Each structure stands twice: as C-alpha cells, then as structure tokens.
Amino acid sequence: MSEATTPRFRSVLDRFVAYKPGKVVVSPEGRSFKLSSNESPEGPLPSVLDAIAAAARNVNRYPDNNATALTEAIAGFCGVPADQVAVGCGSVGMTQMLLEAVAEPGTEVVYAWRSFEAYPLLVSLSGATGVQVALKDETHDLPAMADAITEKTRLVFLCNPNNPTGTVVGRAEIEAFLDRVPEDCLVVLDEAYREYVRDDEVPDGLTLVGDRPNLAVLRTFSKAYGLAGLRIGYLVAHPVVAGAIRKTFLPFSVNSVAQAAGIASLEATDELLERVERTVKERDRVHGALRADGWTVPPTEANFVWLRLGDRTMEFSAACDAQGVSVRPFEGEGARVSIGSPEENDAFLEVAKAFPHRN
Ligand code: PMP
C-alpha cells in the first residue's frame, strides 16, 4: 500500500512504543521458569477453579456491567461502602480509566522513574505530559515529587512497593507528601504488591483514604490472588472519585468468569495469604543468598528482587535465558526477577552465582 492510502492516526502514536510483557524462554534442555512478570507461582485454588467452571456455563450472556456482587465483596473485604469501590480490567485497565477521567493535553502527570512501565505509555496515550522524578537510592523521592507538582498536575502515581525496585516509602513520608499535594490533584497509590509487605512502617493505603478525597488506592487480583490471566483490578477512593472513574469503564471489560473468580478468591483469602507467606519466605531467602554472594540488592517488600546491572544487564538476562530462566531486563539499568517456587528460585540463584561479575 502506498503511504497516501494510510489512515491518519493520532500524533501521540508516533512516539508510542507498545507495552512489552515479560517473556517466556526455554533452555536447550527444555527447562522454562518464568520469573519475568511477578505472577503467583501457584495455580488457582480448587474453590476458585470451581467458581470459574460454574461461571463458564453462562458465558453466552453478557457479564453484569456493574460487577455488583464483586464490587460488594471487595467493599466488604476493604471495610468501605460499595460506592467507594470501582473495578476494572486489571489495575493497568484502571490506570487507563483514571487517566481518561483526569488527564488531557495541557495537563501533567507526575510519577517516579523508574517505576511501572505502563505509566509513561498510558500517560502519553492520554495526551497529557508525563513528568518523571528520578528515584533516590532506588526509592521514591517524595519531596522532589511534591516539588514537581504544578497547577497543571492532575495526577500523581505513587507505586508502593515500587516496581521494579521493590522499595517502599513509609507512613510519615507519605503523609507529609500528601499534605503538600493540592486538593484538586489526584494521588494514586498503586499497591499492586501490598500483600507482600512486612515492614510495619509501610501504611495500608486504605487507612490513608479516610477523609482525603484526592487519594485513590489501586489494587489487583493479579499478584497475591493469583488471577493475572483473568484481569481484575480495583480502586478504593472517595465516592466522588470512584463514581467519576466508573464512568470511564469500558463496557463489560470485567468478564463474568473473572467476576466469579474474584469473589471466590476473596472468600479464600486465608488460603491465598498462606501462599503469599511462602513467597515472602522465599523472597527473604533469595535476597539473603544474593547478598551473601556479593550482590548489591535493594531491600524488597514485593515478590521480586532488583539487580542494578547497568551495561551488563542484557548479558545477565542472556545468561538466565540460556538456563531457561526468564527475568525482566531493562537495558542499561538492571533486571527484575520475580520470586517463584523454591525450584525456580534455586535455578535463578545458580545463574546469579555463576555470573562472572557482581553488580
Ligand atoms: N501496578 C503495578 C505496580 C504493577 O507492577 C502491575 C503489574 N505488573 C500492575 C499495576 C498491573 O497489574 P494488573 O493489570 O495485572 O492488575
């Protein structure tokens, strides 16, 4: 086709690079351990599988567009009224919904960098200007983020624990930051990894929402709840904020099987949190083994570790690939490695031990 026949696209697409998901690799021996997407290493619980099978019988019908039962179950779980909850197609879908609700050309969105890759992608699609604030010691620099807010700022993303570094900010720092944010600017506390946090200084975001109408807490069923393939995220905020975000919901984008699985998972929270406990133990083991082996690894409160490898990042990632261990490299910066099963973690630690240089 000649260029003249090409439809016209939005100019933001010229600079847009599509999201790159974690890859799967297979070693020459057929070994494949996926430690590139921070997923739960364990499959769904039997009770969740039963709920999925039961819901699957009715997929000739559209889902409940309001996800009423799931929203009520989440509200009950979080201890808030249902009008403070909005659900979406994964928390990445909710990130897009949030931007749809507040961002437009001429406005700014502030976030730390490096952080979750979907922020710059979705901000650029929204037409708003992304303002990146460098991490300090691999951690959010909240005073610098507050300094970066202008009268054009509509939204601030604060990822706690931060993806990909696993680092956290504590209650006092967050409260001091929130006190500096103008009331008409929304702060989104992205707590995708909240369930893995064991540091008492780190606040449960839900306790901060209270009477702050400009704070939204974002959570997901993809990590601790082990439902990454079903795509469910939710937000807890002031009813006015939750109501505005709900308006941007792509119709039916939380499907009926996902709704049923979400409800069944909340009913199985205790069992799922036992799994999380296993992951936390493994995280501490992996972190300790790397440090003992001479690696510099920032403290992590998430289900992954961050290795700052600079220009050796791709070499390290290739060494992992060769052993069938897929990690998430960020070229020139470092590699994020998810905590998997003990066997998967041992395979990763073996590669790390054999890697000729330390970071
Ligand atoms: N927020 C953060 C910080 C993440 O790391 C991720 C997943 N990598 C998400 C949101 C999105 O998760 P999901 O869309 O699966 O809910």
Short mmCIF file of C-alpha atoms and ligand atoms in Angstrom, two decimals:
data_model
loop_
_atom_site.label_atom_id
_atom_site.label_comp_id
_atom_site.label_asym_id
_atom_site.label_seq_id
_atom_site.Cartn_x
_atom_site.Cartn_y
_atom_site.Cartn_z
CA MET A 1 0.00 0.00 0.00
CA SER A 2 1.25 3.49 -0.72
CA GLU A 3 1.58 5.95 2.14
CA ALA A 4 -1.20 8.13 0.74
CA THR A 5 -3.77 5.42 1.39
CA THR A 6 -2.86 5.08 5.09
CA PRO A 7 -5.47 6.32 7.56
CA ARG A 8 -4.38 9.18 9.80
CA PHE A 9 -3.50 8.28 13.37
CA ARG A 10 -3.18 10.37 16.49
CA SER A 11 0.22 12.05 16.57
CA VAL A 12 0.92 10.58 20.04
CA LEU A 13 1.26 7.19 18.33
CA ASP A 14 4.41 8.39 16.52
CA ARG A 15 6.36 8.18 19.76
CA PHE A 16 4.38 5.35 21.30
CA VAL A 17 6.12 2.05 21.99
CA ALA A 18 3.66 -0.70 22.87
CA TYR A 19 3.88 -2.44 26.27
CA LYS A 20 6.33 -5.33 26.28
CA PRO A 21 5.15 -8.15 28.55
CA GLY A 22 7.55 -10.48 30.37
CA LYS A 23 8.88 -13.12 28.04
CA VAL A 24 8.91 -16.90 28.28
CA VAL A 25 12.16 -18.72 27.47
CA VAL A 26 13.00 -22.39 27.12
CA SER A 27 16.53 -23.73 27.73
CA PRO A 28 18.09 -26.25 25.29
CA GLU A 29 17.17 -28.93 27.87
CA GLY A 30 13.53 -27.83 27.75
CA ARG A 31 13.53 -26.02 31.11
CA SER A 32 11.26 -22.96 31.34
CA PHE A 33 10.91 -20.89 34.52
CA LYS A 34 9.02 -17.62 34.07
CA LEU A 35 10.29 -15.06 36.57
CA SER A 36 9.56 -12.04 34.39
CA SER A 37 6.02 -10.92 35.31
CA ASN A 38 5.70 -11.07 39.13
CA GLU A 39 2.96 -13.69 38.94
CA SER A 40 1.97 -16.16 41.63
CA PRO A 41 3.91 -19.40 41.06
CA GLU A 42 0.87 -21.48 42.12
CA GLY A 43 -2.26 -22.19 40.08
CA PRO A 44 -5.81 -21.30 41.18
CA LEU A 45 -7.25 -22.89 44.32
CA PRO A 46 -9.82 -25.69 43.78
CA SER A 47 -12.63 -23.45 45.09
CA VAL A 48 -11.67 -20.74 42.60
CA LEU A 49 -11.48 -23.26 39.75
CA ASP A 50 -15.00 -24.46 40.68
CA ALA A 51 -16.31 -20.89 40.55
CA ILE A 52 -14.62 -20.39 37.17
CA ALA A 53 -16.17 -23.59 35.79
CA ALA A 54 -19.62 -22.64 37.07
CA ALA A 55 -19.41 -19.12 35.59
CA ALA A 56 -18.15 -20.51 32.28
CA ARG A 57 -21.53 -22.23 31.77
CA ASN A 58 -23.16 -18.82 31.30
CA VAL A 59 -20.74 -17.05 29.02
CA ASN A 60 -23.40 -16.86 26.30
CA ARG A 61 -24.72 -13.96 28.44
CA TYR A 62 -23.05 -10.60 28.95
CA PRO A 63 -21.47 -10.06 32.35
CA ASP A 64 -23.03 -7.80 34.99
CA ASN A 65 -21.69 -4.49 33.67
CA ASN A 66 -21.65 -3.01 37.17
CA ALA A 67 -19.89 -6.07 38.63
CA THR A 68 -22.28 -5.58 41.55
CA ALA A 69 -21.52 -8.72 43.56
CA LEU A 70 -17.75 -8.39 43.05
CA THR A 71 -17.83 -4.71 43.98
CA GLU A 72 -19.78 -5.52 47.15
CA ALA A 73 -17.38 -8.34 48.02
CA ILE A 74 -14.38 -6.01 47.57
CA ALA A 75 -16.09 -3.30 49.63
CA GLY A 76 -16.75 -5.82 52.43
CA PHE A 77 -13.16 -7.02 52.28
CA CYS A 78 -11.80 -3.45 52.42
CA GLY A 79 -14.29 -2.30 55.06
CA VAL A 80 -15.70 0.55 52.97
CA PRO A 81 -19.14 1.22 51.42
CA ALA A 82 -19.56 -0.09 47.84
CA ASP A 83 -19.76 3.46 46.44
CA GLN A 84 -16.09 3.86 47.30
CA VAL A 85 -15.06 0.97 45.02
CA ALA A 86 -14.54 0.85 41.25
CA VAL A 87 -13.40 -2.24 39.35
CA GLY A 88 -11.61 -2.53 36.02
CA CYS A 89 -9.80 -4.79 33.59
CA GLY A 90 -6.69 -5.30 35.71
CA SER A 91 -5.09 -2.43 37.56
CA VAL A 92 -3.48 -1.47 34.28
CA GLY A 93 -7.00 -1.07 32.88
CA MET A 94 -7.84 1.02 35.95
CA THR A 95 -4.74 3.14 35.29
CA GLN A 96 -6.14 3.90 31.85
CA MET A 97 -9.58 4.63 33.35
CA LEU A 98 -8.00 7.06 35.85
CA LEU A 99 -6.16 8.86 33.09
CA GLU A 100 -9.31 9.01 30.96
CA ALA A 101 -11.03 10.68 33.88
CA VAL A 102 -8.46 13.35 34.71
CA ALA A 103 -5.76 13.72 32.03
CA GLU A 104 -5.85 15.61 28.74
CA PRO A 105 -3.47 17.64 26.57
CA GLY A 106 -2.08 20.56 28.56
CA THR A 107 -2.17 18.70 31.87
CA GLU A 108 0.67 16.92 33.66
CA VAL A 109 1.04 13.58 35.38
CA VAL A 110 3.87 13.10 37.87
CA TYR A 111 5.44 9.74 38.66
CA ALA A 112 8.77 8.35 39.81
CA TRP A 113 11.19 6.81 37.35
CA ARG A 114 12.00 4.07 37.08
CA SER A 115 8.62 2.71 38.03
CA PHE A 116 5.83 0.69 36.41
CA GLU A 117 6.25 0.88 32.63
CA ALA A 118 2.54 1.31 31.95
CA TYR A 119 2.61 4.83 33.48
CA PRO A 120 4.57 6.54 30.68
CA LEU A 121 2.79 4.51 27.99
CA LEU A 122 -0.71 5.32 29.16
CA VAL A 123 0.13 8.92 30.06
CA SER A 124 1.46 9.52 26.55
CA LEU A 125 -1.70 7.97 25.04
CA SER A 126 -3.83 10.30 27.15
CA GLY A 127 -2.16 13.34 25.56
CA ALA A 128 -1.02 14.64 28.97
CA THR A 129 2.63 15.37 29.68
CA GLY A 130 4.44 12.89 31.90
CA VAL A 131 6.79 14.40 34.48
CA GLN A 132 9.31 11.83 35.68
CA VAL A 133 11.05 12.29 39.03
CA ALA A 134 14.23 10.24 39.48
CA LEU A 135 14.35 7.66 42.23
CA LYS A 136 16.83 8.36 45.01
CA ASP A 137 18.67 5.26 46.27
CA GLU A 138 16.19 3.17 44.21
CA THR A 139 13.32 4.70 46.25
CA HIS A 140 10.63 7.31 45.60
CA ASP A 141 11.96 10.81 46.33
CA LEU A 142 8.71 12.20 47.71
CA PRO A 143 9.97 15.73 48.47
CA ALA A 144 11.21 16.01 44.86
CA MET A 145 7.89 14.62 43.61
CA ALA A 146 6.00 17.24 45.62
CA ASP A 147 8.30 19.92 44.14
CA ALA A 148 7.43 18.65 40.63
CA ILE A 149 3.71 19.33 41.09
CA THR A 150 2.44 22.45 39.29
CA GLU A 151 -1.00 23.93 38.74
CA LYS A 152 -1.16 21.74 35.62
CA THR A 153 -0.70 18.48 37.55
CA ARG A 154 -3.87 16.40 37.60
CA LEU A 155 -2.49 13.08 38.75
CA VAL A 156 0.46 11.62 40.69
CA PHE A 157 1.29 7.92 40.63
CA LEU A 158 3.00 6.57 43.72
CA CYS A 159 3.89 2.90 43.42
CA ASN A 160 4.41 1.34 46.86
CA PRO A 161 6.24 -1.09 46.82
CA ASN A 162 7.82 0.25 43.66
CA ASN A 163 8.02 -1.90 40.56
CA PRO A 164 10.80 -2.79 39.62
CA THR A 165 12.94 -1.93 42.65
CA GLY A 166 10.71 -3.42 45.39
CA THR A 167 11.48 -0.44 47.64
CA VAL A 168 8.89 1.25 49.87
CA VAL A 169 8.07 4.59 51.43
CA GLY A 170 6.69 4.80 54.96
CA ARG A 171 3.62 6.36 56.52
CA ALA A 172 5.25 9.56 57.81
CA GLU A 173 6.83 10.32 54.42
CA ILE A 174 3.60 9.61 52.54
CA GLU A 175 1.52 11.74 54.88
CA ALA A 176 3.98 14.64 54.61
CA PHE A 177 3.81 14.28 50.84
CA LEU A 178 0.01 14.15 50.74
CA ASP A 179 -0.12 17.29 52.85
CA ARG A 180 1.79 19.10 50.08
CA VAL A 181 -0.46 17.93 47.22
CA PRO A 182 -3.14 20.43 46.14
CA GLU A 183 -6.66 19.21 46.86
CA ASP A 184 -7.62 19.25 43.17
CA CYS A 185 -4.78 16.87 42.20
CA LEU A 186 -5.46 13.14 42.48
CA VAL A 187 -2.82 10.87 44.03
CA VAL A 188 -2.98 7.22 43.04
CA LEU A 189 -1.27 4.89 45.48
CA ASP A 190 -0.58 1.80 43.39
CA GLU A 191 -0.47 -1.10 45.85
CA ALA A 192 -0.24 -4.00 43.39
CA TYR A 193 2.20 -5.73 45.78
CA ARG A 194 0.66 -4.70 49.11
CA GLU A 195 0.12 -8.27 50.37
CA TYR A 196 3.87 -8.98 50.32
CA VAL A 197 4.77 -6.03 52.58
CA ARG A 198 6.10 -6.98 56.02
CA ASP A 199 7.61 -3.61 57.02
CA ASP A 200 5.37 -2.08 59.71
CA GLU A 201 6.36 1.44 58.68
CA VAL A 202 4.53 0.99 55.38
CA PRO A 203 0.91 2.07 55.67
CA ASP A 204 -2.00 0.11 54.28
CA GLY A 205 -3.23 2.69 51.76
CA LEU A 206 -6.84 2.06 52.77
CA THR A 207 -6.10 3.65 56.16
CA LEU A 208 -4.98 6.81 54.38
CA VAL A 209 -8.03 7.25 52.15
CA GLY A 210 -10.19 8.21 55.17
CA ASP A 211 -11.23 11.77 54.60
CA ARG A 212 -8.77 12.52 51.79
CA PRO A 213 -10.91 12.98 48.69
CA ASN A 214 -7.85 13.23 46.43
CA LEU A 215 -6.33 9.82 47.26
CA ALA A 216 -7.16 6.61 45.41
CA VAL A 217 -5.72 3.20 46.29
CA LEU A 218 -5.22 0.80 43.41
CA ARG A 219 -5.09 -2.97 43.96
CA THR A 220 -5.08 -6.07 41.81
CA PHE A 221 -6.08 -9.73 41.83
CA SER A 222 -3.10 -10.49 39.55
CA LYS A 223 -0.34 -10.97 42.11
CA ALA A 224 -1.11 -12.32 45.61
CA TYR A 225 -4.55 -13.54 44.46
CA GLY A 226 -3.03 -15.43 41.54
CA LEU A 227 -5.52 -14.34 38.85
CA ALA A 228 -3.24 -12.49 36.41
CA GLY A 229 -4.86 -14.24 33.46
CA LEU A 230 -8.34 -13.06 34.39
CA ARG A 231 -7.60 -9.31 34.58
CA ILE A 232 -9.25 -7.78 37.64
CA GLY A 233 -8.14 -4.60 39.35
CA TYR A 234 -9.93 -2.28 41.75
CA LEU A 235 -9.72 1.13 43.25
CA VAL A 236 -10.84 2.44 46.62
CA ALA A 237 -11.41 6.19 46.93
CA HIS A 238 -13.86 8.88 47.98
CA PRO A 239 -17.31 8.16 46.43
CA VAL A 240 -16.99 11.19 44.11
CA VAL A 241 -13.67 9.90 42.76
CA ALA A 242 -14.84 6.28 42.48
CA GLY A 243 -18.00 7.48 40.70
CA ALA A 244 -16.04 9.59 38.19
CA ILE A 245 -13.65 6.73 37.43
CA ARG A 246 -16.56 4.29 36.98
CA LYS A 247 -17.85 6.49 34.14
CA THR A 248 -14.74 5.66 32.08
CA PHE A 249 -15.27 1.88 32.37
CA LEU A 250 -15.10 0.12 29.01
CA PRO A 251 -18.46 -1.70 28.97
CA PHE A 252 -18.25 -5.35 30.06
CA SER A 253 -14.46 -5.24 30.41
CA VAL A 254 -14.51 -7.27 33.64
CA ASN A 255 -15.91 -10.52 32.31
CA SER A 256 -18.28 -12.85 34.15
CA VAL A 257 -15.69 -15.58 34.76
CA ALA A 258 -13.33 -13.00 36.26
CA GLN A 259 -16.10 -11.61 38.47
CA ALA A 260 -16.90 -15.07 39.83
CA ALA A 261 -13.22 -15.90 40.36
CA GLY A 262 -12.66 -12.61 42.18
CA ILE A 263 -15.49 -13.28 44.59
CA ALA A 264 -14.33 -16.88 45.21
CA SER A 265 -10.77 -15.62 45.80
CA LEU A 266 -11.89 -13.13 48.42
CA GLU A 267 -13.71 -15.99 50.13
CA ALA A 268 -10.41 -17.91 50.10
CA THR A 269 -8.25 -15.04 51.35
CA ASP A 270 -6.76 -17.03 54.24
CA GLU A 271 -5.57 -19.83 51.96
CA LEU A 272 -4.20 -17.34 49.43
CA LEU A 273 -2.35 -15.40 52.09
CA GLU A 274 -0.68 -18.66 53.18
CA ARG A 275 0.73 -18.82 49.67
CA VAL A 276 1.88 -15.23 49.97
CA GLU A 277 3.65 -16.16 53.20
CA ARG A 278 5.57 -18.85 51.31
CA THR A 279 6.57 -16.30 48.68
CA VAL A 280 7.70 -13.83 51.36
CA LYS A 281 9.89 -16.55 52.94
CA GLU A 282 11.35 -17.37 49.53
CA ARG A 283 11.91 -13.66 48.81
CA ASP A 284 13.89 -13.30 52.00
CA ARG A 285 15.87 -16.43 51.18
CA VAL A 286 16.68 -15.25 47.64
CA HIS A 287 17.55 -11.75 48.84
CA GLY A 288 19.81 -13.13 51.58
CA ALA A 289 21.53 -15.57 49.20
CA LEU A 290 22.24 -12.82 46.65
CA ARG A 291 23.69 -10.53 49.32
CA ALA A 292 25.79 -13.36 50.75
CA ASP A 293 27.07 -13.93 47.24
CA GLY A 294 28.26 -10.32 46.95
CA TRP A 295 25.38 -8.77 45.02
CA THR A 296 24.06 -5.34 45.93
CA VAL A 297 20.29 -5.76 46.13
CA PRO A 298 17.98 -3.07 47.49
CA PRO A 299 15.64 -4.19 50.26
CA THR A 300 12.44 -5.51 48.72
CA GLU A 301 8.90 -5.68 50.10
CA ALA A 302 7.44 -7.13 46.90
CA ASN A 303 7.52 -10.53 45.18
CA PHE A 304 10.64 -9.69 43.17
CA VAL A 305 14.23 -8.52 43.55
CA TRP A 306 16.05 -5.82 41.61
CA LEU A 307 19.61 -6.21 40.40
CA ARG A 308 21.20 -3.00 39.17
CA LEU A 309 23.47 -4.28 36.40
CA GLY A 310 24.00 -1.20 34.22
CA ASP A 311 25.55 -2.09 30.89
CA ARG A 312 25.77 -5.78 31.84
CA THR A 313 22.00 -6.13 32.08
CA MET A 314 21.45 -7.83 28.73
CA GLU A 315 24.42 -10.14 29.28
CA PHE A 316 22.92 -11.22 32.59
CA SER A 317 19.48 -11.68 31.03
CA ALA A 318 21.00 -13.84 28.27
CA ALA A 319 22.79 -15.96 30.90
CA CYS A 320 19.41 -16.51 32.59
CA ASP A 321 17.71 -17.27 29.24
CA ALA A 322 20.30 -19.95 28.49
CA GLN A 323 19.23 -21.77 31.66
CA GLY A 324 15.51 -21.40 30.86
CA VAL A 325 15.02 -18.68 33.49
CA SER A 326 13.27 -15.60 32.11
CA VAL A 327 13.83 -12.36 34.00
CA ARG A 328 12.78 -8.81 33.14
CA PRO A 329 15.73 -6.80 31.84
CA PHE A 330 15.68 -3.01 31.50
CA GLU A 331 18.57 -2.37 29.15
CA GLY A 332 21.36 -0.28 30.65
CA GLU A 333 19.72 -0.31 34.08
CA GLY A 334 19.08 -3.67 35.66
CA ALA A 335 16.99 -6.81 35.87
CA ARG A 336 13.89 -7.52 37.90
CA VAL A 337 13.49 -11.13 38.96
CA SER A 338 10.20 -12.47 40.32
CA ILE A 339 10.10 -14.83 43.25
CA GLY A 340 8.84 -18.19 42.03
CA SER A 341 8.73 -21.68 43.51
CA PRO A 342 11.77 -22.85 45.52
CA GLU A 343 12.95 -24.86 42.50
CA GLU A 344 12.64 -21.84 40.19
CA ASN A 345 14.39 -19.59 42.68
CA ASP A 346 17.25 -22.09 43.03
CA ALA A 347 17.65 -22.13 39.25
CA PHE A 348 17.90 -18.33 39.23
CA LEU A 349 20.34 -18.26 42.16
CA GLU A 350 22.54 -20.75 40.34
CA VAL A 351 22.78 -18.43 37.32
CA ALA A 352 23.43 -15.42 39.57
CA LYS A 353 26.20 -17.30 41.40
CA ALA A 354 27.87 -18.32 38.16
CA PHE A 355 27.67 -14.85 36.59
CA PRO A 356 31.27 -13.65 36.28
CA HIS A 357 30.82 -10.16 37.69
CA ARG A 358 28.93 -8.78 40.64
CA ASN A 359 26.91 -5.56 40.36
N1 PMP B 1 0.73 -1.78 39.02
C1 PMP B 1 1.95 -2.29 39.18
C2 PMP B 1 2.90 -1.56 40.06
C3 PMP B 1 2.33 -3.45 38.55
O1 PMP B 1 3.56 -3.94 38.71
C4 PMP B 1 1.40 -4.13 37.74
C5 PMP B 1 1.71 -5.42 37.02
N2 PMP B 1 2.97 -5.60 36.57
C6 PMP B 1 0.15 -3.55 37.59
C7 PMP B 1 -0.16 -2.39 38.24
C8 PMP B 1 -0.86 -4.14 36.69
O2 PMP B 1 -1.37 -5.32 37.13
P1 PMP B 1 -2.72 -5.89 36.53
O3 PMP B 1 -3.10 -5.04 35.36
O4 PMP B 1 -2.42 -7.28 36.17
O5 PMP B 1 -3.70 -5.75 37.63
#
